[in-house]
Structures are given as C-alpha cells and as structure tokens.
Coordinates of C-alpha atoms in Angstrom, one line a residue:
Chain A
M8 CA -26.7 -1.6 14.0
R9 CA -28.2 -2.7 10.6
D10 CA -26.7 -5.1 8.2
V11 CA -25.5 -3.4 5.0
A12 CA -25.6 -4.8 1.5
I13 CA -24.2 -3.9 -1.9
I14 CA -27.1 -3.5 -4.4
G15 CA -25.1 -2.3 -7.4
T16 CA -21.6 -2.1 -8.8
G17 CA -19.9 -0.2 -11.7
E18 CA -16.4 0.0 -13.1
I19 CA -14.5 1.4 -16.1
P20 CA -11.6 -0.3 -17.7
V21 CA -8.3 0.3 -15.9
D22 CA -6.0 2.0 -18.5
E23 CA -4.1 5.1 -19.4
H24 CA -7.2 7.3 -19.9
W25 CA -5.5 10.1 -21.9
T26 CA -8.9 11.4 -23.2
T27 CA -10.8 11.3 -20.0
G28 CA -10.4 13.6 -17.0
I29 CA -10.9 12.7 -13.3
R30 CA -14.5 14.0 -13.2
H31 CA -15.6 11.8 -16.1
L32 CA -13.9 8.8 -14.7
M33 CA -16.0 9.3 -11.5
L34 CA -19.1 10.0 -13.5
E35 CA -18.9 6.9 -15.7
A36 CA -18.2 4.5 -12.8
G37 CA -20.7 6.1 -10.4
L38 CA -23.6 6.2 -12.9
S39 CA -22.9 2.7 -13.9
A40 CA -23.2 1.5 -10.3
M41 CA -26.5 3.5 -9.9
R42 CA -27.9 2.0 -13.1
D43 CA -27.0 -1.5 -11.8
A44 CA -28.7 -0.7 -8.5
N45 CA -31.7 0.8 -10.4
I46 CA -31.7 4.0 -8.4
E47 CA -31.5 7.7 -9.4
S48 CA -30.5 9.4 -6.2
V49 CA -28.4 8.7 -3.1
D50 CA -28.1 10.2 0.4
A51 CA -24.4 10.4 0.2
L52 CA -21.4 9.9 -2.0
Y53 CA -18.0 9.1 -0.5
V54 CA -14.9 9.2 -2.8
G55 CA -11.8 7.2 -2.1
N56 CA -8.8 8.9 -3.6
M57 CA -5.2 9.5 -2.8
L58 CA -3.5 11.8 -5.3
S59 CA -6.0 14.1 -6.9
G60 CA -4.5 17.2 -5.3
E61 CA -0.9 16.2 -6.2
I62 CA -1.4 14.9 -9.7
V63 CA -4.5 16.6 -11.1
G64 CA -4.4 19.7 -8.9
Q65 CA -8.0 19.0 -7.9
S66 CA -8.9 18.7 -4.3
H67 CA -12.6 18.7 -3.1
L68 CA -13.5 15.7 -5.1
G69 CA -16.8 15.1 -3.2
A70 CA -18.2 18.4 -4.3
L71 CA -17.0 17.9 -7.9
A72 CA -18.6 14.4 -8.1
V73 CA -22.1 15.3 -6.8
D74 CA -22.0 18.5 -9.0
F75 CA -21.2 16.7 -12.2
M76 CA -23.3 13.6 -11.5
G77 CA -26.3 15.8 -10.7
L78 CA -26.8 14.3 -7.2
D79 CA -27.9 17.6 -5.8
N80 CA -29.2 16.3 -2.4
A81 CA -26.3 14.1 -1.6
E82 CA -23.6 14.9 1.0
A83 CA -20.1 14.1 -0.3
F84 CA -16.5 14.2 0.6
K85 CA -13.2 12.5 -0.1
V86 CA -11.7 9.8 2.1
E87 CA -7.9 9.3 2.0
A88 CA -5.8 6.5 3.4
A89 CA -3.1 6.2 0.7
C90 CA -3.6 3.0 -1.4
A91 CA -6.4 1.9 1.0
S92 CA -8.5 5.0 0.2
G93 CA -11.1 3.0 -1.7
S94 CA -11.8 0.6 1.2
A95 CA -11.6 3.5 3.7
A96 CA -14.5 5.2 1.7
L97 CA -16.4 1.9 1.8
R98 CA -15.8 1.7 5.5
V99 CA -17.3 5.2 6.0
G100 CA -20.3 4.4 3.8
T101 CA -20.9 1.1 5.6
M102 CA -20.8 2.9 9.0
A103 CA -23.3 5.5 7.7
V104 CA -25.8 2.9 6.5
A105 CA -25.2 0.5 9.5
S106 CA -25.9 3.3 12.0
G107 CA -29.2 4.2 10.4
L108 CA -28.1 7.7 9.6
L109 CA -28.4 7.2 5.9
D110 CA -30.1 4.6 3.6
L111 CA -28.5 4.8 0.1
V112 CA -24.8 5.6 -0.2
L113 CA -22.7 5.6 -3.4
V114 CA -19.0 4.8 -2.7
L115 CA -16.6 5.7 -5.4
G116 CA -12.9 5.0 -5.8
V117 CA -11.0 7.0 -8.4
E118 CA -7.4 7.7 -9.3
K119 CA -5.8 9.6 -12.2
M120 CA -2.1 8.8 -12.3
T121 CA -1.0 9.2 -15.9
D122 CA -1.4 13.0 -16.3
T123 CA 2.1 13.4 -14.9
S124 CA 5.5 11.8 -15.7
G125 CA 6.4 8.5 -14.0
Q126 CA 8.9 10.2 -11.7
E127 CA 6.4 12.8 -10.6
T128 CA 3.7 10.1 -9.9
S129 CA 6.3 8.0 -8.2
A130 CA 7.2 10.9 -5.9
A131 CA 3.6 11.6 -5.2
L132 CA 3.0 8.0 -4.3
A133 CA 5.9 8.1 -1.9
G134 CA 3.7 10.4 0.2
A135 CA 2.1 7.2 1.6
A136 CA 5.4 6.7 3.6
D137 CA 7.0 8.9 6.2
A138 CA 7.9 12.1 4.4
E139 CA 10.5 13.3 6.9
Y140 CA 12.2 10.1 7.7
E141 CA 11.7 7.8 4.7
V142 CA 11.0 9.8 1.6
S143 CA 13.6 12.4 2.4
Q144 CA 16.3 9.7 2.1
G145 CA 15.5 9.0 -1.5
I146 CA 13.0 6.2 -0.7
S147 CA 10.4 5.4 -3.4
F148 CA 7.4 3.2 -2.8
V149 CA 9.0 0.5 -4.8
A150 CA 12.1 0.7 -2.6
L151 CA 10.1 0.2 0.6
N152 CA 8.7 -3.0 -0.8
A153 CA 12.2 -3.9 -2.0
L154 CA 13.5 -3.5 1.6
L155 CA 10.9 -5.9 2.8
M156 CA 11.5 -8.4 0.0
Q157 CA 15.2 -8.4 0.6
R158 CA 14.9 -9.1 4.3
Y159 CA 12.2 -11.8 3.6
M160 CA 14.5 -13.6 1.2
Y161 CA 17.3 -13.4 3.7
D162 CA 15.2 -14.6 6.7
Y163 CA 13.5 -17.5 4.8
G164 CA 15.9 -18.4 2.1
W165 CA 13.7 -17.7 -0.9
K166 CA 15.0 -16.5 -4.3
R167 CA 13.5 -13.8 -6.5
E168 CA 12.1 -16.4 -9.0
D169 CA 10.2 -18.1 -6.2
F170 CA 7.8 -15.1 -6.3
A171 CA 7.1 -15.4 -10.0
N172 CA 3.8 -17.3 -9.6
F173 CA 2.1 -14.4 -7.9
A174 CA 2.6 -12.3 -11.1
I175 CA 1.9 -15.2 -13.4
T176 CA -1.4 -16.1 -11.7
A177 CA -2.6 -12.5 -11.7
H178 CA -1.9 -12.1 -15.4
A179 CA -3.5 -15.4 -16.2
N180 CA -6.7 -14.2 -14.5
G181 CA -6.4 -10.7 -15.9
A182 CA -6.5 -12.2 -19.4
N183 CA -10.2 -13.0 -19.0
N184 CA -11.1 -9.6 -17.5
P185 CA -12.2 -7.0 -20.1
F186 CA -11.7 -4.3 -17.4
A187 CA -8.0 -5.3 -16.7
M188 CA -5.1 -3.1 -17.8
F189 CA -3.1 -6.2 -18.9
Q190 CA -5.2 -8.8 -20.6
R191 CA -2.3 -11.1 -21.5
P192 CA -0.6 -14.0 -19.7
I193 CA 3.1 -13.8 -18.8
S194 CA 5.6 -16.6 -18.5
A195 CA 8.2 -17.5 -15.8
E196 CA 10.8 -16.4 -18.3
M197 CA 9.2 -13.0 -18.8
Y198 CA 9.2 -12.6 -15.1
A199 CA 12.8 -13.5 -14.8
R200 CA 13.9 -11.2 -17.6
S201 CA 12.0 -8.1 -16.4
P202 CA 14.1 -5.2 -15.5
I203 CA 15.0 -4.5 -11.9
I204 CA 13.5 -1.2 -10.5
A205 CA 15.0 -1.5 -7.0
T206 CA 16.8 -4.7 -6.0
P207 CA 15.3 -7.3 -5.7
V208 CA 12.0 -5.9 -7.1
G209 CA 11.6 -6.1 -10.8
L210 CA 9.0 -4.6 -13.1
M211 CA 7.0 -7.9 -13.0
D212 CA 6.9 -7.8 -9.2
A213 CA 5.1 -4.4 -9.3
S214 CA 1.6 -3.3 -10.1
P215 CA 1.3 -0.6 -12.9
I216 CA 0.6 3.1 -12.7
C217 CA -2.8 3.6 -14.3
D218 CA -6.1 5.4 -14.2
G219 CA -9.4 3.9 -13.0
A220 CA -12.7 4.4 -11.2
A221 CA -15.1 1.9 -9.6
A222 CA -18.2 2.3 -7.5
V223 CA -20.7 0.4 -5.4
V224 CA -24.1 1.3 -4.0
L225 CA -24.9 0.5 -0.4
A226 CA -28.3 0.0 1.2
P227 CA -29.7 -1.6 4.4
A228 CA -29.7 -5.4 3.9
E229 CA -33.3 -5.6 5.0
F230 CA -34.4 -3.6 1.8
A231 CA -31.7 -5.1 -0.4
R232 CA -33.7 -7.9 -1.9
A233 CA -36.5 -5.5 -2.9
L234 CA -34.0 -3.3 -4.7
S235 CA -31.7 -5.8 -6.3
P236 CA -32.1 -9.3 -7.8
A237 CA -28.7 -10.3 -6.4
P238 CA -27.5 -8.3 -3.4
V239 CA -24.3 -9.1 -1.5
K240 CA -24.1 -8.6 2.2
I241 CA -21.1 -7.0 3.9
K242 CA -20.4 -9.5 6.6
A243 CA -17.3 -7.7 8.0
S244 CA -15.6 -4.3 7.8
A245 CA -12.4 -4.0 9.8
V246 CA -9.4 -1.7 10.0
G247 CA -5.9 -2.5 11.4
M248 CA -3.1 0.0 11.9
A249 CA 0.6 -0.2 12.3
P250 CA 3.4 2.5 12.5
L251 CA 3.6 4.6 9.4
A252 CA 7.3 4.1 8.7
V253 CA 8.6 0.5 8.1
H254 CA 11.6 1.2 10.3
D255 CA 9.2 1.9 13.3
R256 CA 7.6 -1.5 13.2
K257 CA 9.0 -4.0 15.7
D258 CA 8.8 -6.8 13.2
P259 CA 8.5 -5.3 9.7
L260 CA 7.7 -8.6 8.0
A261 CA 4.8 -9.4 10.3
L262 CA 2.4 -7.0 8.5
E263 CA 0.7 -6.5 11.9
A264 CA -2.0 -4.2 10.6
A265 CA -3.1 -6.9 8.2
R266 CA -3.2 -9.5 11.0
I267 CA -5.3 -7.3 13.2
S268 CA -7.6 -6.3 10.4
S269 CA -8.1 -9.9 9.3
R270 CA -8.6 -11.2 12.8
K271 CA -11.3 -8.5 13.5
A272 CA -13.0 -9.3 10.2
Y273 CA -13.1 -13.1 10.9
A274 CA -14.6 -12.4 14.3
Q275 CA -17.3 -10.1 12.9
A276 CA -18.2 -12.6 10.2
G277 CA -18.0 -15.5 12.6
I278 CA -15.8 -17.5 10.1
K279 CA -12.3 -19.0 9.8
P280 CA -10.0 -18.2 6.9
E281 CA -10.6 -21.7 5.4
D282 CA -14.3 -20.9 5.1
L283 CA -13.6 -18.3 2.4
D284 CA -14.0 -19.1 -1.3
F285 CA -11.5 -16.5 -2.4
F286 CA -9.3 -13.7 -1.1
E287 CA -8.8 -10.5 -3.2
L288 CA -5.6 -9.4 -1.5
H289 CA -3.4 -6.4 -2.1
D290 CA -0.7 -7.7 -4.5
A291 CA 0.7 -4.2 -5.3
F292 CA 4.1 -6.1 -5.1
T293 CA 4.7 -9.8 -5.0
I294 CA 6.2 -9.5 -1.5
M295 CA 2.9 -7.9 -0.3
A296 CA 1.0 -10.9 -1.6
A297 CA 3.2 -13.3 0.4
L298 CA 3.0 -11.2 3.5
S299 CA -0.7 -10.8 3.2
L300 CA -1.3 -14.5 2.9
E301 CA 0.7 -15.0 6.1
A302 CA -0.9 -12.2 8.1
A303 CA -4.4 -13.3 7.1
G304 CA -3.8 -16.8 8.4
F305 CA -3.4 -18.7 5.1
A306 CA 0.2 -19.6 5.7
E307 CA 2.8 -19.6 8.4
R308 CA 5.4 -16.9 8.7
G309 CA 7.8 -17.3 5.7
K310 CA 5.6 -19.7 3.9
G311 CA 3.4 -17.4 1.9
V312 CA 5.6 -17.9 -1.2
Q313 CA 5.1 -21.7 -0.9
L314 CA 1.3 -21.2 -1.5
A315 CA 2.2 -19.6 -4.9
L316 CA 4.8 -22.3 -5.7
D317 CA 2.2 -25.0 -5.0
N318 CA -0.4 -23.2 -7.2
E319 CA -2.8 -22.9 -4.3
I320 CA -3.5 -19.3 -5.3
S321 CA -5.0 -20.2 -8.7
L322 CA -8.7 -20.2 -9.4
K323 CA -8.8 -23.9 -8.6
G324 CA -6.4 -23.7 -5.6
R325 CA -7.0 -23.6 -1.9
V326 CA -6.8 -19.7 -1.7
P327 CA -7.8 -18.2 -5.1
M328 CA -6.4 -14.6 -5.2
A329 CA -6.4 -11.9 -7.8
T330 CA -9.3 -13.7 -9.5
M331 CA -9.9 -10.9 -12.0
G332 CA -6.2 -10.0 -12.3
G333 CA -5.5 -8.4 -9.0
L334 CA -3.4 -5.2 -8.6
K335 CA -0.7 -6.7 -10.8
A336 CA -2.8 -7.3 -14.0
R337 CA -6.1 -5.5 -13.5
G338 CA -4.0 -2.6 -12.4
H339 CA -3.6 -0.5 -9.3
P340 CA -5.2 3.0 -9.7
V341 CA -4.4 3.5 -6.0
G342 CA -7.6 5.2 -4.5
A343 CA -9.8 3.1 -6.8
T344 CA -8.2 -0.2 -6.1
G345 CA -10.1 -1.1 -3.0
I346 CA -13.4 -0.6 -4.8
Y347 CA -12.3 -2.6 -7.9
Q348 CA -11.6 -5.5 -5.4
V349 CA -15.1 -5.2 -4.1
V350 CA -16.7 -5.0 -7.5
E351 CA -14.9 -8.1 -8.5
A352 CA -15.8 -9.9 -5.3
V353 CA -19.5 -9.1 -5.9
M354 CA -19.1 -10.4 -9.4
Q355 CA -17.8 -13.7 -8.1
L356 CA -20.6 -13.9 -5.5
R357 CA -23.3 -13.2 -8.1
G358 CA -21.8 -15.9 -10.4
L359 CA -21.0 -13.3 -13.1
A360 CA -17.2 -13.8 -13.2
G361 CA -17.3 -15.7 -16.6
A362 CA -14.3 -17.8 -17.4
N363 CA -12.8 -16.9 -14.0
Q364 CA -15.9 -17.9 -12.0
I365 CA -15.1 -19.8 -8.8
P366 CA -17.9 -22.4 -8.8
G367 CA -20.5 -21.9 -6.1
A368 CA -18.6 -18.9 -4.4
R369 CA -20.6 -17.8 -1.4
L370 CA -18.1 -16.0 0.8
G371 CA -15.2 -13.8 -0.2
M372 CA -12.7 -11.4 1.3
T373 CA -11.0 -8.2 0.1
Q374 CA -8.0 -6.6 1.7
N375 CA -6.7 -3.2 0.8
I376 CA -3.3 -2.0 2.2
G377 CA -2.4 1.6 2.7
G378 CA 1.3 2.5 2.2
S379 CA 3.6 -0.4 3.0
G380 CA 1.2 -1.7 5.7
A381 CA 0.3 1.1 8.0
T382 CA -3.5 1.0 7.2
V383 CA -5.1 -2.3 6.3
I384 CA -8.8 -2.6 5.6
T385 CA -10.5 -5.9 5.3
H386 CA -14.1 -6.6 4.1
I387 CA -15.9 -9.9 4.0
F388 CA -18.9 -10.4 1.6
E389 CA -21.6 -13.0 1.4
A390 CA -24.0 -13.8 -1.4
M391 CA -27.7 -13.1 -0.4
S392 CA -29.3 -14.7 -3.4
Chain B
M24 CA 9.0 16.0 -3.9
T25 CA 10.4 19.4 -2.9
T26 CA 12.4 19.7 0.2
K27 CA 11.5 22.8 2.1
V28 CA 14.0 25.0 3.9
A29 CA 11.9 25.1 7.0
D30 CA 11.9 21.3 7.2
D31 CA 15.6 21.1 6.9
W32 CA 16.0 23.7 9.7
R33 CA 13.4 22.1 12.0
L34 CA 14.9 18.6 11.7
R35 CA 18.6 19.7 12.1
G36 CA 19.0 18.0 15.5
Q37 CA 17.9 14.7 13.9
R38 CA 19.5 15.1 10.5
Y39 CA 23.0 16.2 11.8
R40 CA 23.2 14.7 15.3
L41 CA 20.7 11.8 15.4
E42 CA 18.9 13.4 18.4
G43 CA 16.3 11.0 19.7
E44 CA 14.7 10.5 23.0
R45 CA 15.1 8.1 26.0
C46 CA 11.8 7.4 27.7
E47 CA 12.1 8.4 31.4
H48 CA 9.3 6.0 32.3
C49 CA 10.3 2.7 30.6
G50 CA 13.8 3.4 29.2
E51 CA 12.8 2.9 25.6
M52 CA 15.2 4.5 23.1
I53 CA 13.3 6.5 20.5
F54 CA 14.3 7.9 17.1
P55 CA 13.0 10.2 15.8
P56 CA 11.6 12.1 18.8
R57 CA 7.9 11.5 19.3
D58 CA 7.3 13.0 22.7
I59 CA 5.0 10.0 23.3
C60 CA 6.8 6.8 24.0
P61 CA 5.8 4.1 21.4
A62 CA 6.4 1.4 24.0
C63 CA 4.6 2.6 27.2
K64 CA 2.6 5.5 25.6
K65 CA 3.6 7.9 28.3
P66 CA 4.9 11.5 27.6
T67 CA 8.6 11.7 27.1
K68 CA 10.8 14.7 26.5
T69 CA 14.3 13.7 27.4
T70 CA 16.6 14.2 24.5
H71 CA 19.2 11.5 23.9
T72 CA 21.7 11.6 21.1
L73 CA 22.3 8.2 19.5
S74 CA 25.7 6.8 18.8
G75 CA 25.2 6.4 15.1
R76 CA 26.5 2.8 15.1
G77 CA 24.4 -0.1 14.0
E78 CA 24.0 -2.8 11.4
V79 CA 22.2 -3.3 8.1
Y80 CA 18.7 -4.8 8.7
T81 CA 17.9 -4.7 5.0
Y82 CA 18.8 -2.8 1.8
S83 CA 17.9 -2.1 -1.8
T84 CA 19.7 -0.5 -4.7
V85 CA 17.4 2.0 -6.3
L86 CA 17.8 1.9 -10.1
S87 CA 14.7 3.9 -11.0
A88 CA 14.6 6.9 -8.7
P89 CA 11.7 9.1 -7.7
Q90 CA 11.6 12.8 -8.8
G91 CA 14.4 14.8 -7.2
F92 CA 16.7 11.8 -6.8
E93 CA 17.1 10.8 -10.5
V94 CA 20.7 12.2 -10.8
Y95 CA 21.8 10.1 -7.9
A96 CA 20.6 6.7 -9.2
P97 CA 21.8 4.0 -8.7
Y98 CA 22.0 4.5 -4.9
T99 CA 21.4 2.1 -2.1
V100 CA 18.9 2.7 0.7
A101 CA 18.8 0.7 3.8
I102 CA 17.1 0.2 7.2
I103 CA 19.8 0.3 9.9
K104 CA 19.2 -1.2 13.3
L105 CA 21.0 1.1 15.6
E106 CA 22.9 -0.4 18.6
E107 CA 20.5 1.4 21.0
G108 CA 17.5 -0.4 19.4
P109 CA 15.7 2.0 17.1
M110 CA 15.8 1.4 13.3
I111 CA 16.4 4.2 10.8
T112 CA 16.0 4.5 7.0
A113 CA 19.1 6.0 5.3
Q114 CA 21.3 5.7 2.3
L115 CA 24.5 3.7 2.4
T116 CA 27.7 5.4 1.2
D117 CA 31.3 4.6 0.5
V118 CA 30.5 1.1 -0.4
A119 CA 29.8 -0.8 -3.7
S120 CA 26.3 -2.3 -3.8
A121 CA 27.8 -5.7 -4.5
D122 CA 29.7 -5.6 -1.2
I123 CA 26.6 -4.8 1.0
E124 CA 25.3 -7.6 3.3
I125 CA 22.5 -7.8 5.8
G126 CA 24.2 -7.7 9.3
M127 CA 27.1 -5.5 8.1
P128 CA 28.3 -3.0 10.8
V129 CA 27.8 0.6 9.7
E130 CA 28.2 4.1 11.2
M131 CA 26.6 7.4 10.6
V132 CA 28.3 10.1 8.5
T133 CA 27.0 13.5 7.5
R134 CA 26.6 13.9 3.8
R135 CA 24.8 15.9 1.2
I136 CA 21.5 14.2 0.6
R137 CA 20.3 16.2 -2.4
T138 CA 20.5 19.5 -4.2
Q139 CA 17.6 21.3 -6.0
G140 CA 19.1 23.0 -9.1
D141 CA 21.7 25.7 -9.0
D142 CA 19.8 28.1 -6.8
G143 CA 17.8 25.7 -4.5
P144 CA 18.6 24.6 -1.0
I145 CA 21.1 21.9 -0.4
T146 CA 19.9 19.3 2.1
Y147 CA 22.5 17.6 4.3
G148 CA 21.8 14.7 6.6
Y149 CA 22.9 11.3 7.8
K150 CA 24.1 8.4 5.6
F151 CA 25.8 5.2 6.8
R152 CA 29.0 3.7 5.8
P153 CA 30.7 0.4 6.6
V154 CA 32.7 0.6 9.8
F155 CA 35.7 -1.1 8.3
L156 CA 36.1 1.5 5.5
G157 CA 35.6 4.5 7.8
Q158 CA 38.9 5.2 9.4
G159 CA 40.8 8.0 7.7
A160 CA 38.6 8.0 4.7
E161 CA 37.7 11.7 5.1

C-alpha cells in the first residue's frame, strides 16, 4: 500500500445558490481544486452526494461531472452514504491511490438542497433513517436527533442551554470564513430564544439546509512534494458502522460507529486523541457534537457538553472543533460536508486559516457521520511541509 | 415521502400485530423481523408476536413536520422499549405532550398513521398510549 496525499483543494461558498445548478457547483469546486493542484487531468473522479436523485432529479452524477468538466479519460461514479457521502467518496479515492491502481484522483462532494421546499428536502433527508420503521412513523431527521438529545439530558442531567456553546463557537469561527453560510456570531440569548423544531432541538441546535460543493485532489505521497508546495498526508482513513435505526442500537447514546471509526483511525495513524491539534467533527446538531467528542475519546460518557461549557472546543481550547464554522455555521450541504471538513483541515495544516489559524497545527482529524450514526468515517491528516 | 400501497400490505404483520421473531438459537427477541439474529448472527425464522407493552425510552414533540405529516403537527414521536427487549419507534397518542415522561408505561394501539389526499391510500399502524388512560377509552 502507498501513502496518499492531498495536493490540491477547492470549495465554493456554502449558500442558497439559486442561480447555479448542480453541474456548475461541481464544476467550480472541481476545477478550483485542480488549479490548486496544478494539474489538468485525473484518472478518476468520485462524487460524494446524497440527494441529487430526490431533489434535482439527476442521478448518474459521475458521468455528468466528467462530461461537463471535460475530463474525458477519467472514470467516475457517485458514492452515497447519507450525510457521510463526501467522506465515503474520499475513502474510495484513497483506496484507489493507496492500492496503486490509480495515481491522480479528484474527489468531489456536492449537494443541491434548496431547489425544493423545506418540507420536501426534510422528507428526502429522512431517507438516511430506516424508511419502513422510523420515517413511516412521522420521524424527521431533526426528530431523531431530538430523541437522542432528550434521553441524553435525562440520563446526565443537562439542560438545553448547556448545549449553547457548541453553536456559539461554530458561529464565532464561521464569522471569519468567507465560504461559510453564516458569517456572524450568535449570543447565548439568541440560542435560548431560537424556535423549537422538535423538542428539545431548536433552530440554533441544527445545521442549515444549503447548497455547496468542495473538492480535493489525491496523489501518491511519494510524488506529492514534486506536485505541490504544501501537500498534506492522509494518515488514517477508517469507517465504523452501527445499526441503521436508532432503536436497533443497544446503547443509542454510545455512537458506537464513531467509537469504532475513531479507534481504527488512531491505530492507523499511531496516535492518541490528545496528539491532535484540532477535530473537525460532525456538528449537524449540538447533541451530535457532544456524542462525537465522547465517542472519539475526548470526554467520558455524558461529559461532552462539559467540554463546551469549559470553552475547551474554541480555537484556543484543548479540542478546537468547527474551526471554520463547522456544520452549524459554515453549513451542511450533506454530501459535500465531508469534503468541506477536509478542505478546512488542509487549510489549517498549510497555515492558511487566517484569523482562525491554530498556531503550528500539524495533525488534524475530520469525522463525518451518516444518518444519526449508522456510518461514521474518520480521516486523520498530517502536514508534509 | 410517499407511502406505497405495496409497502403497507407487505408490512401488515408488523404494523397491525407487532409480529417479530424469536431466535431459535440464542432466544433473542427481534423486531422487526430480520431473518438473521442481530445478537448471534444465525438464521432465524420463528415468528413471535410481541405483547405491545413497554415504556418510553425517549420522546420528542415534532413542531415542524416533514412532508406528508404537516397536517398532524404537533405530534409526539417516541422510542419505546418493549417488555420483551426490542425498541421500536412510534408516535404516542391519547396523551398531552406535557404529560409524557421517560419511563412511562405504554401499550400499543392501532391507529391511522397518515392519509394521502382524498383519493390516496390510508396507512394504519401502531401507536402507543399511556397504560393508565387505556381502559375503556375506545
């Protein structure tokens, strides 16, 4: 197996892109990553996406992307794992390069979510859950997270406002990210006053519906320095799985797939959680941020919220998270999210994160959660320059 | 989300009678039927009908509902821990959301889950109500 490196990244602002269709979202992010990598062709293009069939009515994204990007000799197909689709595509690309089958791979994440009404998009997103035994009962994706948050508060005695700092931190960091959907800070009062969507989850606990696309170019690490002035090595790529439906998990608050995925990733990279300079976790909901911190080994069970209360998740804290705004403020264009996380991690490791730069960052981790925790994909990155 | 008639028919044993399975190898109680035991991973085909009694593991009142359920909002969804062991996701009924508590004993009832316009199929299935309100309420 060969080591794999990222030699270029590209992203477009996360927003409601009324004037841009899905093919041009892919095009802009993909070409931007190829420009950054200083290459004009690739061997393959893998697209992470969840909802193109349901929302845009466009399946077969791989063929569309290589066609419109003029990448005539590249193989291409879509990879789907609900909200973890982006990281799943990165995983596929990493395997292709690591195995020696391919040399240059473009990995794209894209999602167009705003061409339909909020209710339609919400119903499509619910497809990440068990259609016959969860969604059929009137469950929305928000409601699944609400069920977890309610039980977490009951088991460990937290109140809703104890979760506020996850959202406040994400927004504070998003304020300095020109690619973030929300570039403004929020206050504890704004969090407390935000309308409830499904008790106890409020608007400010939840990431927004939005459009976005991001891309990275992969190459064998041995050639990476020749191709890029600041390559970043993929030190670990690991997937963990848990039952699809929340009710089928023996311990729903354990986020077992995240624990498995993190543990595998630490073993591959030969590191411990405390060696990481930052953790781009999947804060689709504040409860997910808390559960992720626990499952990844940064807090004991029931104590993830304490890290937020103690400000340990800020840029200067012990476990900086959502360093460019996270899912909450940068936005959560589902299939693109995993790649946005990686683009931001690479930015930190190249020292290009501007006002949000973590001084001397060498080692970072991204974690992308599919559904309410059935698929969890973790990557660890190391600066090579 | 559109409910399909074939789905409603195929799942009638689960939706109307809570038909699950009991693993003949390790005794695990299973709902819904999987035909592979999640505990011992051996094939299992023995149908076992669950009692429909359990308690609320967690719940949420949905104020902003997904497509197809807007007219029912607000409604409360819950995960119920059935007395045989499996957990199930369902709506709670015959109870005000303010009166719901984790640990509350509930029992299964058959109710209309949703309709799809004047001409579409009507989906029936399980909901759960508090045990202490159940007697004679029908």
